[in-house]
Coordinates of N, CA and C in Angstrom, one line a residue:
X1 N -22.1 -16.4 3.6 CA -21.1 -16.3 4.7 C -19.8 -15.8 4.0
X2 N -19.1 -15.0 4.8 CA -17.9 -14.3 4.3 C -16.7 -15.1 4.7
X3 N -15.7 -15.2 3.8 CA -14.5 -15.9 4.1 C -13.4 -15.0 3.6
X4 N -12.3 -15.0 4.4 CA -11.1 -14.3 4.1 C -9.9 -15.2 4.1
X5 N -9.2 -15.2 2.9 CA -8.0 -16.0 2.7 C -6.8 -15.1 2.5
X6 N -5.9 -15.4 3.5 CA -4.6 -14.6 3.4 C -3.5 -15.4 2.8
X7 N -2.5 -14.7 2.3 CA -1.4 -15.3 1.7 C -0.2 -14.3 1.8
X8 N 1.1 -14.9 1.7 CA 2.2 -14.1 1.6 C 3.1 -13.9 2.8
X9 N 2.8 -14.5 3.8 CA 3.7 -14.4 5.0 C 4.9 -15.3 4.8
X10 N 5.9 -15.1 5.8 CA 7.1 -15.9 5.7 C 8.2 -15.4 6.5
X11 N 9.4 -15.8 6.3 CA 10.6 -15.5 6.9 C 11.4 -14.4 6.0
X12 N 11.7 -13.3 6.6 CA 12.6 -12.4 5.8 C 13.5 -11.8 6.8
X13 N 14.7 -11.4 6.2 CA 15.7 -10.7 6.9 C 15.4 -9.3 7.3
X14 N 15.9 -8.7 8.3 CA 15.7 -7.3 8.5 C 16.1 -6.4 7.4
X15 N 15.2 -5.5 7.0 CA 15.4 -4.6 6.0 C 14.8 -5.2 4.7
X16 N 14.3 -6.3 4.8 CA 13.6 -6.9 3.6 C 12.2 -6.5 3.3
X17 N 11.6 -7.2 2.4 CA 10.1 -6.7 2.1 C 9.3 -8.0 1.9
X18 N 8.0 -7.9 2.2 CA 7.0 -8.9 1.9 C 5.7 -8.2 1.6
X19 N 4.9 -8.9 0.8 CA 3.6 -8.5 0.5 C 2.6 -9.5 0.9
X20 N 1.6 -9.0 1.6 CA 0.5 -9.8 2.1 C -0.7 -9.5 1.2
X21 N -1.5 -10.7 1.0 CA -2.8 -10.5 0.2 C -3.9 -11.1 1.0
X22 N -5.1 -10.6 0.8 CA -6.2 -11.2 1.5 C -7.4 -11.0 0.5
X23 N -8.0 -12.2 0.1 CA -9.2 -12.2 -0.7 C -10.3 -12.5 0.1
X24 N -11.4 -11.7 -0.1 CA -12.7 -11.9 0.5 C -13.6 -12.5 -0.4
X25 N -14.5 -13.4 0.0 CA -15.5 -14.1 -0.7 C -16.7 -14.2 0.0
X26 N -17.8 -14.2 -0.7 CA -19.2 -14.4 -0.1 C -20.0 -13.2 -0.2
X27 N -21.0 -13.0 0.5 CA -21.9 -11.8 0.5 C -21.3 -10.6 1.1
X28 N -20.7 -9.7 0.4 CA -20.1 -8.5 0.8 C -20.7 -7.3 0.3
X29 N -21.0 -6.5 1.3 CA -21.5 -5.2 0.8 C -20.4 -4.4 0.2
X30 N -20.7 -3.5 -0.8 CA -19.7 -2.8 -1.5 C -19.0 -1.7 -0.6
X31 N -19.7 -1.2 0.4 CA -19.2 -0.3 1.2 C -18.7 -0.9 2.5
X32 N -17.3 -0.9 2.7 CA -16.7 -1.6 3.8 C -15.3 -1.1 3.9
X33 N -14.7 -1.6 5.0 CA -13.2 -1.3 5.4 C -12.5 -2.6 5.4
X34 N -11.4 -2.7 4.8 CA -10.5 -3.8 4.9 C -9.1 -3.5 5.5
X35 N -8.7 -4.3 6.3 CA -7.4 -3.9 7.0 C -6.6 -5.1 7.5
X36 N -5.5 -4.7 8.0 CA -4.5 -5.7 8.6 C -4.3 -5.4 10.1
X37 N -4.4 -6.4 10.9 CA -3.9 -6.3 12.3 C -2.8 -7.3 12.4
X38 N -2.1 -7.1 13.6 CA -1.1 -8.1 14.0 C -1.1 -8.4 15.5
X39 N -0.7 -9.5 15.8 CA -0.6 -9.9 17.2 C 0.8 -10.7 17.4
X40 N 1.7 -10.0 18.2 CA 2.9 -10.7 18.6 C 2.7 -11.5 19.8
X41 N 3.5 -12.5 20.1 CA 3.5 -13.2 21.3 C 3.4 -12.4 22.7
X42 N 2.4 -12.6 23.4 CA 2.3 -12.0 24.7 C 1.8 -10.5 24.6
X43 N 1.4 -10.2 23.4 CA 0.8 -8.9 23.2 C -0.6 -8.9 22.6
X44 N -1.3 -7.7 22.7 CA -2.7 -7.6 22.2 C -2.7 -7.4 20.8
X45 N -3.7 -7.8 20.0 CA -3.8 -7.6 18.6 C -3.9 -6.1 18.4
X46 N -3.2 -5.6 17.4 CA -3.2 -4.2 17.1 C -3.4 -3.9 15.6
X47 N -3.9 -2.7 15.4 CA -4.2 -2.4 14.0 C -2.8 -2.0 13.3
X48 N -2.6 -2.5 12.2 CA -1.5 -2.2 11.3 C -1.9 -1.0 10.3
X49 N -2.9 -1.3 9.5 CA -3.4 -0.4 8.5 C -4.7 -0.8 8.0
X50 N -5.5 0.1 7.6 CA -6.8 -0.2 7.0 C -7.2 0.8 5.9
X51 N -8.1 0.3 5.1 CA -8.5 1.1 3.9 C -9.9 1.0 3.6
X52 N -10.6 2.1 3.4 CA -12.1 2.0 3.1 C -12.3 1.6 1.6
X53 N -13.5 1.4 1.3 CA -13.7 1.0 -0.1 C -13.7 2.3 -1.0
X54 N -13.7 3.4 -0.3 CA -13.4 4.7 -1.1 C -11.9 5.1 -1.2
X55 N -11.0 4.3 -0.6 CA -9.6 4.5 -0.7 C -9.0 5.3 0.5
X56 N -9.8 5.6 1.4 CA -9.1 6.4 2.6 C -8.4 5.4 3.5
X57 N -7.1 5.8 4.0 CA -6.3 4.9 4.6 C -5.8 5.4 6.0
X58 N -5.6 4.6 6.9 CA -4.8 5.0 8.1 C -3.8 3.9 8.5
X59 N -2.8 4.3 9.2 CA -1.7 3.5 9.5 C -1.4 3.6 11.0
X60 N -0.8 2.6 11.6 CA -0.2 2.7 12.9 C 1.1 3.5 12.7
X61 N 1.4 4.3 13.8 CA 2.6 5.1 13.7 C 3.8 4.3 13.5
X62 N 3.8 3.1 14.0 CA 5.1 2.3 13.9 C 5.4 1.8 12.4
X63 N 4.3 1.9 11.6 CA 4.6 1.3 10.2 C 4.5 2.5 9.1
X64 N 4.2 3.6 9.6 CA 4.0 4.8 8.6 C 5.4 5.0 7.8
X65 N 5.4 5.1 6.6 CA 6.5 5.3 5.7 C 7.1 4.0 5.2
X66 N 6.8 2.9 5.9 CA 7.4 1.6 5.6 C 6.3 0.7 4.9
X67 N 5.1 0.7 5.4 CA 4.0 -0.1 4.8 C 3.1 0.6 4.0
X68 N 2.5 -0.1 3.0 CA 1.4 0.5 2.1 C 0.3 -0.5 2.0
X69 N -0.9 0.1 2.3 CA -2.0 -0.7 2.1 C -2.7 -0.4 0.8
X70 N -3.3 -1.3 0.1 CA -4.0 -0.9 -1.1 C -5.1 -2.0 -1.3
X71 N -6.0 -1.8 -2.2 CA -7.2 -2.8 -2.4 C -7.6 -2.7 -3.9
X72 N -8.2 -3.9 -4.4 CA -8.8 -4.0 -5.6 C -10.2 -4.4 -5.3
X73 N -11.1 -3.3 -5.5 CA -12.5 -3.5 -5.1 C -13.2 -4.7 -6.1
X74 N -12.8 -4.7 -7.3 CA -13.4 -5.6 -8.1 C -13.1 -7.1 -7.8
X75 N -11.9 -7.3 -7.0 CA -11.5 -8.6 -6.6 C -11.7 -8.8 -5.1
X76 N -12.2 -7.7 -4.4 CA -12.5 -7.9 -3.0 C -11.2 -8.3 -2.3
X77 N -10.0 -7.8 -2.7 CA -8.8 -8.1 -2.2 C -8.1 -6.9 -1.7
X78 N -7.4 -7.1 -0.6 CA -6.6 -6.1 0.1 C -5.1 -6.6 0.1
X79 N -4.2 -5.6 -0.1 CA -2.8 -6.0 -0.1 C -2.1 -5.1 1.1
X80 N -1.0 -5.7 1.5 CA -0.1 -4.9 2.4 C 1.3 -5.1 2.0
X81 N 1.9 -4.1 1.4 CA 3.3 -4.0 1.0 C 4.0 -3.7 2.2
X82 N 5.0 -4.5 2.6 CA 5.8 -4.2 3.9 C 7.3 -4.0 3.5
X83 N 7.8 -2.9 3.6 CA 9.3 -2.7 3.3 C 10.0 -2.3 4.6
X84 N 11.3 -2.3 4.5 CA 12.2 -2.1 5.6 C 11.7 -2.8 6.8
X85 N 11.5 -4.1 6.7 CA 11.0 -4.8 7.9 C 12.0 -4.9 9.0
X86 N 11.5 -4.8 10.2 CA 12.3 -4.9 11.5 C 11.8 -6.1 12.3
X87 N 12.7 -6.5 13.2 CA 12.4 -7.7 14.0 C 11.1 -7.4 14.8
X88 N 10.9 -6.3 15.2 CA 9.7 -5.9 15.9 C 8.3 -6.1 15.2
X89 N 8.5 -6.3 13.8 CA 7.3 -6.4 13.0 C 6.9 -8.0 13.0
X90 N 7.8 -8.8 13.6 CA 7.4 -10.2 13.7 C 6.1 -10.4 14.5
X91 N 5.1 -11.0 13.9 CA 3.7 -11.2 14.4 C 2.9 -12.2 13.5
X92 N 1.8 -12.6 14.0 CA 0.8 -13.1 13.2 C -0.1 -12.0 12.6
X93 N -0.2 -11.9 11.3 CA -1.0 -10.8 10.7 C -2.3 -11.3 10.3
X94 N -3.4 -10.7 10.7 CA -4.7 -11.0 10.4 C -5.4 -10.1 9.4
X95 N -6.1 -10.6 8.5 CA -6.9 -9.7 7.6 C -8.2 -9.5 8.3
X96 N -8.7 -8.2 8.1 CA -10.0 -7.9 8.7 C -11.0 -7.2 7.6
X97 N -12.2 -7.7 7.7 CA -13.2 -7.0 6.8 C -14.3 -6.5 7.8
X98 N -14.5 -5.2 7.8 CA -15.5 -4.5 8.6 C -16.6 -4.0 7.8
X99 N -17.8 -4.6 8.1 CA -19.0 -4.2 7.3 C -20.1 -3.8 8.3
X100 N -20.5 -2.5 8.4 CA -21.4 -1.9 9.4 C -20.8 -2.2 10.6
X101 N -21.5 -3.1 11.5 CA -20.9 -3.4 12.8 C -20.4 -4.8 12.9
X102 N -20.1 -5.5 11.8 CA -19.7 -6.8 11.9 C -18.3 -6.9 11.4
X103 N -17.5 -7.6 12.1 CA -16.0 -7.9 11.8 C -15.8 -9.3 11.4
X104 N -15.2 -9.5 10.3 CA -14.8 -10.8 9.7 C -13.2 -10.9 9.8
X105 N -12.8 -12.0 10.1 CA -11.3 -12.2 10.3 C -10.8 -13.4 9.5
X106 N -9.5 -13.2 9.0 CA -8.9 -14.3 8.4 C -8.3 -15.2 9.4
X107 N -7.6 -16.3 8.8 CA -7.0 -17.2 9.8 C -5.6 -16.8 10.3
X108 N -5.0 -15.8 9.8 CA -3.7 -15.3 10.2 C -2.6 -15.9 9.3
X109 N -1.6 -15.1 9.2 CA -0.4 -15.5 8.5 C 0.8 -15.0 9.2
X110 N 1.8 -15.9 9.4 CA 3.0 -15.6 10.2 C 4.0 -14.7 9.4
X111 N 4.4 -13.7 10.0 CA 5.5 -12.9 9.5 C 6.7 -13.0 10.4
X112 N 7.8 -13.5 10.1 CA 8.9 -13.4 11.0 C 10.2 -12.7 10.3
X113 N 10.6 -11.7 11.0 CA 11.7 -10.8 10.6 C 12.9 -11.2 11.4
X114 N 13.9 -11.9 10.8 CA 15.1 -12.4 11.6 C 16.2 -12.7 10.7
X115 N 17.4 -12.5 11.3 CA 18.7 -12.8 10.5 C 19.1 -14.2 10.8

């Protein structure tokens, strides 16, 4: 069974930074994609950024140039460095692990950007 454990959320002022981490454990194929999604109140869950096991990345247009996704394959861990945070980045952030046609999700971590 695969488990994803997120950490690093919290309250930050506009313009500030946060780093999210997500560690995956269990039976994980080496070829996979890990990523971050977010869901704000009253909105659908949306992709923030994702990265393949080979290091290919893609980002939502709204975070390009501000967020950076990275991963440590040896630790099955994905990171999201978030800079220049805006109030509209406020949401619950979910870690995702996609293996073949199966999606695994973390429990979510709250990120609040407010003065």
